[in-house]
Amino acid sequence: HRSLAGNAFALKVRSASQRVVELWLLRPDRVNIVPDAQNYIRRFEYNIGDREPIPIVPDDIIHFKTPNPLNDFYGMPPLKGIAKVVDLDNYGFDFVSDYYTHAGVPGGILTTKAKLSDLQKTEIKERFNKDYGNGKWHSLLVLDSAEATFQAMTQNLGAQGLVLPELNKILEARITGALGVPPTLVGTVIGTEASSYGNKKSERESFWNETMKPLYRELVGPLNRALVPDFPGVKKACPSFDARTEYKNL
């Protein structure tokens, strides 16, 4: 939840005596934070369909969030920073898919000897797109006052064709980079090409030190701050315990 949405919410489930007995993860897209001018957060609301939101007191929610310079209450999804370039990658994949859907003919030019009206041109293009195109990139250009011929506008693809491997590598590098995961550890194309035992060992250490340790520090802080008040016996059993310093030394 934290990696995909930038926020994770754990609900404290209490017994009849108000003791915390379980923690339930809530879907982050259903949780709404209601601000308060004096107490920062007035309440949390859990939305389920068209029913009335379920109010939850702030003390019963543990909120894990990523840093967000644009919002004081919600975290920023890690992929949001590269969302636009990932969209461009998706457009590239859509273009390639559309290319193959149309049998490798991305478009064409139809020229006619007779003069055509705008209405006739539109009708020809619509009929052509209905049969062979989808109205996106690979549409038909109609030119009048010429002999009636058709020319397929196939692209110069080069020796590597539609460069599908390169599109995969670019997308993999961006996403794994945003999430702090070395590509060789998750079986990506760029990871397998550069894979070796020495690389995996060093990248595993890098992943632990640069991604997992900071992540655990960020998770244990809210857990301690939220749960220690509900379990006062923890301090009695371990007098030296300090939630503010323990998670820093993890």
PDB file of C-alpha atoms in Angstrom:
ATOM      1  CA  HIS A   1       0.000   0.000   0.000  1.00  0.00           C
ATOM      2  CA  ARG A   2       2.746   2.434   0.927  1.00  0.00           C
ATOM      3  CA  SER A   3       4.733   1.706  -2.230  1.00  0.00           C
ATOM      4  CA  LEU A   4       1.767   1.949  -4.589  1.00  0.00           C
ATOM      5  CA  ALA A   5      -0.368   4.640  -2.958  1.00  0.00           C
ATOM      6  CA  GLY A   6       2.157   6.431  -0.743  1.00  0.00           C
ATOM      7  CA  ASN A   7      -0.079   5.647   2.244  1.00  0.00           C
ATOM      8  CA  ALA A   8      -0.842   2.619   4.405  1.00  0.00           C
ATOM      9  CA  PHE A   9      -3.445   2.633   7.160  1.00  0.00           C
ATOM     10  CA  ALA A  10      -3.623   0.078   9.971  1.00  0.00           C
ATOM     11  CA  LEU A  11      -6.792  -0.051  12.050  1.00  0.00           C
ATOM     12  CA  LYS A  12      -6.534  -0.977  15.733  1.00  0.00           C
ATOM     13  CA  VAL A  13      -9.134  -3.637  16.472  1.00  0.00           C
ATOM     14  CA  ARG A  14     -10.154  -3.489  20.126  1.00  0.00           C
ATOM     15  CA  SER A  15     -11.752  -6.071  22.396  1.00  0.00           C
ATOM     16  CA  ALA A  16     -14.781  -5.414  24.607  1.00  0.00           C
ATOM     17  CA  SER A  17     -12.391  -4.112  27.265  1.00  0.00           C
ATOM     18  CA  GLN A  18     -10.839  -1.723  24.692  1.00  0.00           C
ATOM     19  CA  ARG A  19      -7.546  -3.626  24.496  1.00  0.00           C
ATOM     20  CA  VAL A  20      -5.860  -3.672  21.088  1.00  0.00           C
ATOM     21  CA  VAL A  21      -5.979  -7.287  19.895  1.00  0.00           C
ATOM     22  CA  GLU A  22      -5.427  -7.010  16.123  1.00  0.00           C
ATOM     23  CA  LEU A  23      -4.258  -4.681  13.367  1.00  0.00           C
ATOM     24  CA  TRP A  24      -6.157  -4.625  10.086  1.00  0.00           C
ATOM     25  CA  LEU A  25      -4.857  -2.999   6.907  1.00  0.00           C
ATOM     26  CA  LEU A  26      -7.367  -0.681   5.255  1.00  0.00           C
ATOM     27  CA  ARG A  27      -7.463   0.021   1.545  1.00  0.00           C
ATOM     28  CA  PRO A  28      -5.754   3.416   1.225  1.00  0.00           C
ATOM     29  CA  ASP A  29      -8.024   4.586  -1.599  1.00  0.00           C
ATOM     30  CA  ARG A  30     -10.995   4.278   0.764  1.00  0.00           C
ATOM     31  CA  VAL A  31      -9.509   6.246   3.645  1.00  0.00           C
ATOM     32  CA  ASN A  32     -10.170   9.964   3.923  1.00  0.00           C
ATOM     33  CA  ILE A  33      -8.492  12.282   6.444  1.00  0.00           C
ATOM     34  CA  VAL A  34     -10.611  15.057   7.938  1.00  0.00           C
ATOM     35  CA  PRO A  35      -8.316  17.901   9.134  1.00  0.00           C
ATOM     36  CA  ASP A  36      -8.802  19.820  12.343  1.00  0.00           C
ATOM     37  CA  ALA A  37      -7.589  23.345  13.080  1.00  0.00           C
ATOM     38  CA  GLN A  38      -6.603  22.519  16.668  1.00  0.00           C
ATOM     39  CA  ASN A  39      -5.856  18.783  16.762  1.00  0.00           C
ATOM     40  CA  TYR A  40      -4.426  18.427  13.227  1.00  0.00           C
ATOM     41  CA  ILE A  41      -6.686  15.456  12.424  1.00  0.00           C
ATOM     42  CA  ARG A  42     -10.334  15.430  13.511  1.00  0.00           C
ATOM     43  CA  ARG A  43     -11.087  11.893  12.318  1.00  0.00           C
ATOM     44  CA  PHE A  44     -10.496   9.310   9.606  1.00  0.00           C
ATOM     45  CA  GLU A  45     -13.306   8.140   7.367  1.00  0.00           C
ATOM     46  CA  TYR A  46     -13.531   4.755   5.663  1.00  0.00           C
ATOM     47  CA  ASN A  47     -15.652   4.847   2.507  1.00  0.00           C
ATOM     48  CA  ILE A  48     -17.456   1.761   1.221  1.00  0.00           C
ATOM     49  CA  GLY A  49     -19.404   2.296  -1.971  1.00  0.00           C
ATOM     50  CA  ASP A  50     -22.523   4.440  -1.677  1.00  0.00           C
ATOM     51  CA  ARG A  51     -22.921   3.913   2.066  1.00  0.00           C
ATOM     52  CA  GLU A  52     -22.198   6.552   4.657  1.00  0.00           C
ATOM     53  CA  PRO A  53     -18.456   6.809   5.531  1.00  0.00           C
ATOM     54  CA  ILE A  54     -17.427   5.013   8.714  1.00  0.00           C
ATOM     55  CA  PRO A  55     -15.820   7.519  11.144  1.00  0.00           C
ATOM     56  CA  ILE A  56     -12.690   6.357  12.977  1.00  0.00           C
ATOM     57  CA  VAL A  57     -11.022   8.254  15.799  1.00  0.00           C
ATOM     58  CA  PRO A  58      -7.394   9.246  15.104  1.00  0.00           C
ATOM     59  CA  ASP A  59      -6.037   7.103  17.975  1.00  0.00           C
ATOM     60  CA  ASP A  60      -7.304   3.946  16.257  1.00  0.00           C
ATOM     61  CA  ILE A  61      -5.421   4.508  12.991  1.00  0.00           C
ATOM     62  CA  ILE A  62      -1.708   3.980  12.375  1.00  0.00           C
ATOM     63  CA  HIS A  63      -0.728   5.964   9.306  1.00  0.00           C
ATOM     64  CA  PHE A  64       2.411   5.012   7.346  1.00  0.00           C
ATOM     65  CA  LYS A  65       3.190   7.485   4.577  1.00  0.00           C
ATOM     66  CA  THR A  66       5.974   8.525   2.255  1.00  0.00           C
ATOM     67  CA  PRO A  67       7.280  12.110   2.296  1.00  0.00           C
ATOM     68  CA  ASN A  68       5.121  14.514   0.328  1.00  0.00           C
ATOM     69  CA  PRO A  69       6.194  18.156  -0.154  1.00  0.00           C
ATOM     70  CA  LEU A  70       2.782  18.995  -1.637  1.00  0.00           C
ATOM     71  CA  ASN A  71       0.442  17.694   1.068  1.00  0.00           C
ATOM     72  CA  ASP A  72       0.519  17.721   4.871  1.00  0.00           C
ATOM     73  CA  PHE A  73      -1.792  14.738   5.341  1.00  0.00           C
ATOM     74  CA  TYR A  74      -1.150  12.209   2.585  1.00  0.00           C
ATOM     75  CA  GLY A  75       2.028  10.610   1.312  1.00  0.00           C
ATOM     76  CA  MET A  76       3.137  10.760  -2.311  1.00  0.00           C
ATOM     77  CA  PRO A  77       3.220   7.494  -4.308  1.00  0.00           C
ATOM     78  CA  PRO A  78       6.836   6.733  -5.304  1.00  0.00           C
ATOM     79  CA  LEU A  79       5.825   6.323  -8.937  1.00  0.00           C
ATOM     80  CA  LYS A  80       4.142   9.736  -9.111  1.00  0.00           C
ATOM     81  CA  GLY A  81       7.468  11.433  -9.728  1.00  0.00           C
ATOM     82  CA  ILE A  82       7.968   9.444 -12.928  1.00  0.00           C
ATOM     83  CA  ALA A  83       4.286   9.201 -13.889  1.00  0.00           C
ATOM     84  CA  LYS A  84       4.618  11.355 -17.013  1.00  0.00           C
ATOM     85  CA  VAL A  85       7.551   9.449 -18.455  1.00  0.00           C
ATOM     86  CA  VAL A  86       5.843   6.142 -17.635  1.00  0.00           C
ATOM     87  CA  ASP A  87       2.811   7.451 -19.533  1.00  0.00           C
ATOM     88  CA  LEU A  88       5.089   8.092 -22.502  1.00  0.00           C
ATOM     89  CA  ASP A  89       6.346   4.514 -22.250  1.00  0.00           C
ATOM     90  CA  ASN A  90       2.755   3.271 -22.200  1.00  0.00           C
ATOM     91  CA  TYR A  91       1.962   5.328 -25.292  1.00  0.00           C
ATOM     92  CA  GLY A  92       4.944   3.688 -26.974  1.00  0.00           C
ATOM     93  CA  PHE A  93       3.616   0.234 -26.120  1.00  0.00           C
ATOM     94  CA  ASP A  94       0.150   1.228 -27.367  1.00  0.00           C
ATOM     95  CA  PHE A  95       1.661   2.432 -30.630  1.00  0.00           C
ATOM     96  CA  VAL A  96       3.528  -0.846 -31.112  1.00  0.00           C
ATOM     97  CA  SER A  97       0.383  -2.822 -30.295  1.00  0.00           C
ATOM     98  CA  ASP A  98      -1.609  -0.776 -32.794  1.00  0.00           C
ATOM     99  CA  TYR A  99       1.099  -1.302 -35.403  1.00  0.00           C
ATOM    100  CA  TYR A 100       0.862  -5.083 -35.124  1.00  0.00           C
ATOM    101  CA  THR A 101      -2.937  -4.947 -34.974  1.00  0.00           C
ATOM    102  CA  HIS A 102      -2.916  -3.406 -38.428  1.00  0.00           C
ATOM    103  CA  ALA A 103      -0.639  -6.002 -40.014  1.00  0.00           C
ATOM    104  CA  GLY A 104       2.432  -3.813 -39.971  1.00  0.00           C
ATOM    105  CA  VAL A 105       0.853  -1.019 -42.059  1.00  0.00           C
ATOM    106  CA  PRO A 106       0.802   2.111 -39.907  1.00  0.00           C
ATOM    107  CA  GLY A 107      -1.058   4.293 -42.423  1.00  0.00           C
ATOM    108  CA  GLY A 108      -1.375   5.260 -46.056  1.00  0.00           C
ATOM    109  CA  ILE A 109      -2.172   7.939 -48.602  1.00  0.00           C
ATOM    110  CA  LEU A 110      -5.089   7.646 -51.023  1.00  0.00           C
ATOM    111  CA  THR A 111      -4.914  10.008 -53.999  1.00  0.00           C
ATOM    112  CA  THR A 112      -7.756  10.511 -56.455  1.00  0.00           C
ATOM    113  CA  LYS A 113      -7.938  12.027 -59.946  1.00  0.00           C
ATOM    114  CA  ALA A 114     -11.212  13.764 -59.308  1.00  0.00           C
ATOM    115  CA  LYS A 115     -11.724  16.706 -56.986  1.00  0.00           C
ATOM    116  CA  LEU A 116     -13.314  15.573 -53.721  1.00  0.00           C
ATOM    117  CA  SER A 117     -15.393  17.580 -51.312  1.00  0.00           C
ATOM    118  CA  ASP A 118     -14.581  17.658 -47.619  1.00  0.00           C
ATOM    119  CA  LEU A 119     -17.621  15.485 -46.960  1.00  0.00           C
ATOM    120  CA  GLN A 120     -16.422  12.860 -49.440  1.00  0.00           C
ATOM    121  CA  LYS A 121     -12.940  12.865 -47.897  1.00  0.00           C
ATOM    122  CA  THR A 122     -14.403  12.408 -44.432  1.00  0.00           C
ATOM    123  CA  GLU A 123     -16.597   9.550 -45.617  1.00  0.00           C
ATOM    124  CA  ILE A 124     -13.645   7.760 -47.239  1.00  0.00           C
ATOM    125  CA  LYS A 125     -11.471   8.155 -44.142  1.00  0.00           C
ATOM    126  CA  GLU A 126     -14.236   6.972 -41.840  1.00  0.00           C
ATOM    127  CA  ARG A 127     -14.922   3.908 -43.984  1.00  0.00           C
ATOM    128  CA  PHE A 128     -11.224   3.117 -44.200  1.00  0.00           C
ATOM    129  CA  ASN A 129     -10.681   3.528 -40.442  1.00  0.00           C
ATOM    130  CA  LYS A 130     -13.738   1.413 -39.712  1.00  0.00           C
ATOM    131  CA  ASP A 131     -12.304  -1.472 -41.718  1.00  0.00           C
ATOM    132  CA  TYR A 132      -8.567  -1.098 -41.115  1.00  0.00           C
ATOM    133  CA  GLY A 133      -7.841   1.492 -38.469  1.00  0.00           C
ATOM    134  CA  ASN A 134      -8.842   2.680 -35.042  1.00  0.00           C
ATOM    135  CA  GLY A 135      -8.732   6.436 -35.516  1.00  0.00           C
ATOM    136  CA  LYS A 136      -5.563   6.919 -33.466  1.00  0.00           C
ATOM    137  CA  TRP A 137      -2.125   7.024 -35.056  1.00  0.00           C
ATOM    138  CA  HIS A 138      -2.734   4.897 -38.150  1.00  0.00           C
ATOM    139  CA  SER A 139      -5.360   6.820 -40.063  1.00  0.00           C
ATOM    140  CA  LEU A 140      -5.689   7.595 -43.746  1.00  0.00           C
ATOM    141  CA  LEU A 141      -4.702  10.781 -45.590  1.00  0.00           C
ATOM    142  CA  VAL A 142      -6.814  11.621 -48.661  1.00  0.00           C
ATOM    143  CA  LEU A 143      -5.395  13.854 -51.413  1.00  0.00           C
ATOM    144  CA  ASP A 144      -7.466  14.961 -54.412  1.00  0.00           C
ATOM    145  CA  SER A 145      -6.616  16.161 -57.961  1.00  0.00           C
ATOM    146  CA  ALA A 146      -4.337  13.186 -58.637  1.00  0.00           C
ATOM    147  CA  GLU A 147      -4.508   9.688 -60.095  1.00  0.00           C
ATOM    148  CA  ALA A 148      -6.380   7.263 -57.826  1.00  0.00           C
ATOM    149  CA  THR A 149      -3.597   5.372 -56.092  1.00  0.00           C
ATOM    150  CA  PHE A 150      -2.874   4.090 -52.592  1.00  0.00           C
ATOM    151  CA  GLN A 151       0.525   4.227 -50.896  1.00  0.00           C
ATOM    152  CA  ALA A 152       1.186   2.438 -47.608  1.00  0.00           C
ATOM    153  CA  MET A 153       3.212   4.652 -45.312  1.00  0.00           C
ATOM    154  CA  THR A 154       5.275   1.949 -43.637  1.00  0.00           C
ATOM    155  CA  GLN A 155       7.829   3.263 -41.210  1.00  0.00           C
ATOM    156  CA  ASN A 156      11.570   2.921 -41.466  1.00  0.00           C
ATOM    157  CA  LEU A 157      12.022   0.666 -38.469  1.00  0.00           C
ATOM    158  CA  GLY A 158      15.726   0.009 -38.796  1.00  0.00           C
ATOM    159  CA  ALA A 159      17.578  -3.177 -38.011  1.00  0.00           C
ATOM    160  CA  GLN A 160      15.909  -3.618 -34.611  1.00  0.00           C
ATOM    161  CA  GLY A 161      12.311  -3.305 -35.776  1.00  0.00           C
ATOM    162  CA  LEU A 162       9.991  -1.667 -33.243  1.00  0.00           C
ATOM    163  CA  VAL A 163      12.628  -1.778 -30.496  1.00  0.00           C
ATOM    164  CA  LEU A 164      10.386  -3.667 -28.063  1.00  0.00           C
ATOM    165  CA  PRO A 165      13.364  -4.813 -25.956  1.00  0.00           C
ATOM    166  CA  GLU A 166      14.492  -1.207 -25.537  1.00  0.00           C
ATOM    167  CA  LEU A 167      11.007  -0.135 -24.432  1.00  0.00           C
ATOM    168  CA  ASN A 168      10.987  -2.910 -21.847  1.00  0.00           C
ATOM    169  CA  LYS A 169      14.403  -1.953 -20.508  1.00  0.00           C
ATOM    170  CA  ILE A 170      13.513   1.734 -20.192  1.00  0.00           C
ATOM    171  CA  LEU A 171      10.284   1.003 -18.331  1.00  0.00           C
ATOM    172  CA  GLU A 172      11.954  -1.537 -16.029  1.00  0.00           C
ATOM    173  CA  ALA A 173      14.784   0.832 -15.177  1.00  0.00           C
ATOM    174  CA  ARG A 174      12.425   3.668 -14.303  1.00  0.00           C
ATOM    175  CA  ILE A 175      10.091   1.647 -12.091  1.00  0.00           C
ATOM    176  CA  THR A 176      12.768  -0.306 -10.218  1.00  0.00           C
ATOM    177  CA  GLY A 177      14.711   2.925  -9.724  1.00  0.00           C
ATOM    178  CA  ALA A 178      11.700   4.738  -8.271  1.00  0.00           C
ATOM    179  CA  LEU A 179      11.068   1.865  -5.841  1.00  0.00           C
ATOM    180  CA  GLY A 180      14.731   1.441  -4.919  1.00  0.00           C
ATOM    181  CA  VAL A 181      15.009  -2.150  -6.158  1.00  0.00           C
ATOM    182  CA  PRO A 182      18.140  -3.293  -8.045  1.00  0.00           C
ATOM    183  CA  PRO A 183      16.999  -4.771 -11.391  1.00  0.00           C
ATOM    184  CA  THR A 184      19.083  -7.947 -10.994  1.00  0.00           C
ATOM    185  CA  LEU A 185      17.097  -9.004  -7.918  1.00  0.00           C
ATOM    186  CA  VAL A 186      13.674  -9.157  -9.574  1.00  0.00           C
ATOM    187  CA  GLY A 187      14.376 -10.890 -12.883  1.00  0.00           C
ATOM    188  CA  THR A 188      14.083  -7.898 -15.224  1.00  0.00           C
ATOM    189  CA  VAL A 189      15.542  -7.908 -18.731  1.00  0.00           C
ATOM    190  CA  ILE A 190      18.224  -5.367 -17.877  1.00  0.00           C
ATOM    191  CA  GLY A 191      18.909  -7.306 -14.683  1.00  0.00           C
ATOM    192  CA  THR A 192      19.429 -10.663 -16.380  1.00  0.00           C
ATOM    193  CA  GLU A 193      21.742  -9.138 -18.986  1.00  0.00           C
ATOM    194  CA  ALA A 194      24.039  -7.759 -16.285  1.00  0.00           C
ATOM    195  CA  SER A 195      23.519 -10.616 -13.848  1.00  0.00           C
ATOM    196  CA  SER A 196      26.420 -12.281 -12.100  1.00  0.00           C
ATOM    197  CA  TYR A 197      26.976 -13.681  -8.635  1.00  0.00           C
ATOM    198  CA  GLY A 198      29.222 -10.776  -7.703  1.00  0.00           C
ATOM    199  CA  ASN A 199      26.666  -8.222  -8.903  1.00  0.00           C
ATOM    200  CA  LYS A 200      23.800  -9.907  -7.069  1.00  0.00           C
ATOM    201  CA  LYS A 201      25.740 -10.059  -3.819  1.00  0.00           C
ATOM    202  CA  SER A 202      26.687  -6.376  -3.907  1.00  0.00           C
ATOM    203  CA  GLU A 203      23.230  -5.256  -5.078  1.00  0.00           C
ATOM    204  CA  ARG A 204      21.580  -7.355  -2.374  1.00  0.00           C
ATOM    205  CA  GLU A 205      23.673  -5.507   0.200  1.00  0.00           C
ATOM    206  CA  SER A 206      22.841  -2.191  -1.469  1.00  0.00           C
ATOM    207  CA  PHE A 207      19.121  -3.041  -1.485  1.00  0.00           C
ATOM    208  CA  TRP A 208      19.231  -3.884   2.224  1.00  0.00           C
ATOM    209  CA  ASN A 209      21.236  -0.826   3.284  1.00  0.00           C
ATOM    210  CA  GLU A 210      19.678   1.795   1.010  1.00  0.00           C
ATOM    211  CA  THR A 211      16.067   0.620   0.720  1.00  0.00           C
ATOM    212  CA  MET A 212      15.014  -1.907   3.365  1.00  0.00           C
ATOM    213  CA  LYS A 213      16.726  -0.402   6.424  1.00  0.00           C
ATOM    214  CA  PRO A 214      15.285   3.082   5.836  1.00  0.00           C
ATOM    215  CA  LEU A 215      11.900   1.486   5.138  1.00  0.00           C
ATOM    216  CA  TYR A 216      11.924  -0.439   8.427  1.00  0.00           C
ATOM    217  CA  ARG A 217      12.891   2.725  10.282  1.00  0.00           C
ATOM    218  CA  GLU A 218       9.955   4.548   8.747  1.00  0.00           C
ATOM    219  CA  LEU A 219       7.547   1.722   9.630  1.00  0.00           C
ATOM    220  CA  VAL A 220       8.652   1.077  13.199  1.00  0.00           C
ATOM    221  CA  GLY A 221       8.367   4.738  14.211  1.00  0.00           C
ATOM    222  CA  PRO A 222       4.592   5.068  13.685  1.00  0.00           C
ATOM    223  CA  LEU A 223       4.086   1.578  15.142  1.00  0.00           C
ATOM    224  CA  ASN A 224       5.871   2.454  18.366  1.00  0.00           C
ATOM    225  CA  ARG A 225       4.238   5.844  18.728  1.00  0.00           C
ATOM    226  CA  ALA A 226       0.778   4.363  18.184  1.00  0.00           C
ATOM    227  CA  LEU A 227       1.051   1.129  20.182  1.00  0.00           C
ATOM    228  CA  VAL A 228       3.147   2.015  23.227  1.00  0.00           C
ATOM    229  CA  PRO A 229       0.285   4.019  24.804  1.00  0.00           C
ATOM    230  CA  ASP A 230      -1.952   0.952  24.437  1.00  0.00           C
ATOM    231  CA  PHE A 231       0.638  -1.346  26.022  1.00  0.00           C
ATOM    232  CA  PRO A 232       2.062   0.506  29.062  1.00  0.00           C
ATOM    233  CA  GLY A 233       3.487  -2.771  30.349  1.00  0.00           C
ATOM    234  CA  VAL A 234       6.145  -2.611  27.647  1.00  0.00           C
ATOM    235  CA  LYS A 235       7.935   0.191  29.468  1.00  0.00           C
ATOM    236  CA  LYS A 236       7.694  -1.660  32.774  1.00  0.00           C
ATOM    237  CA  ALA A 237       9.075  -4.847  31.298  1.00  0.00           C
ATOM    238  CA  CYS A 238      11.817  -2.936  29.493  1.00  0.00           C
ATOM    239  CA  PRO A 239      12.548   0.294  31.445  1.00  0.00           C
ATOM    240  CA  SER A 240      15.216   1.390  28.962  1.00  0.00           C
ATOM    241  CA  PHE A 241      12.805   1.254  26.000  1.00  0.00           C
ATOM    242  CA  ASP A 242      12.377   4.563  24.185  1.00  0.00           C
ATOM    243  CA  ALA A 243      10.248   4.563  21.047  1.00  0.00           C
ATOM    244  CA  ARG A 244      11.913   7.727  19.781  1.00  0.00           C
ATOM    245  CA  THR A 245      15.397   6.252  19.786  1.00  0.00           C
ATOM    246  CA  GLU A 246      14.848   2.520  19.326  1.00  0.00           C
ATOM    247  CA  TYR A 247      13.692   2.737  15.723  1.00  0.00           C
ATOM    248  CA  LYS A 248      16.607   5.000  14.835  1.00  0.00           C
ATOM    249  CA  ASN A 249      19.025   2.282  15.902  1.00  0.00           C
ATOM    250  CA  LEU A 250      17.290  -0.491  13.952  1.00  0.00           C
TER     251      LEU A 250
END
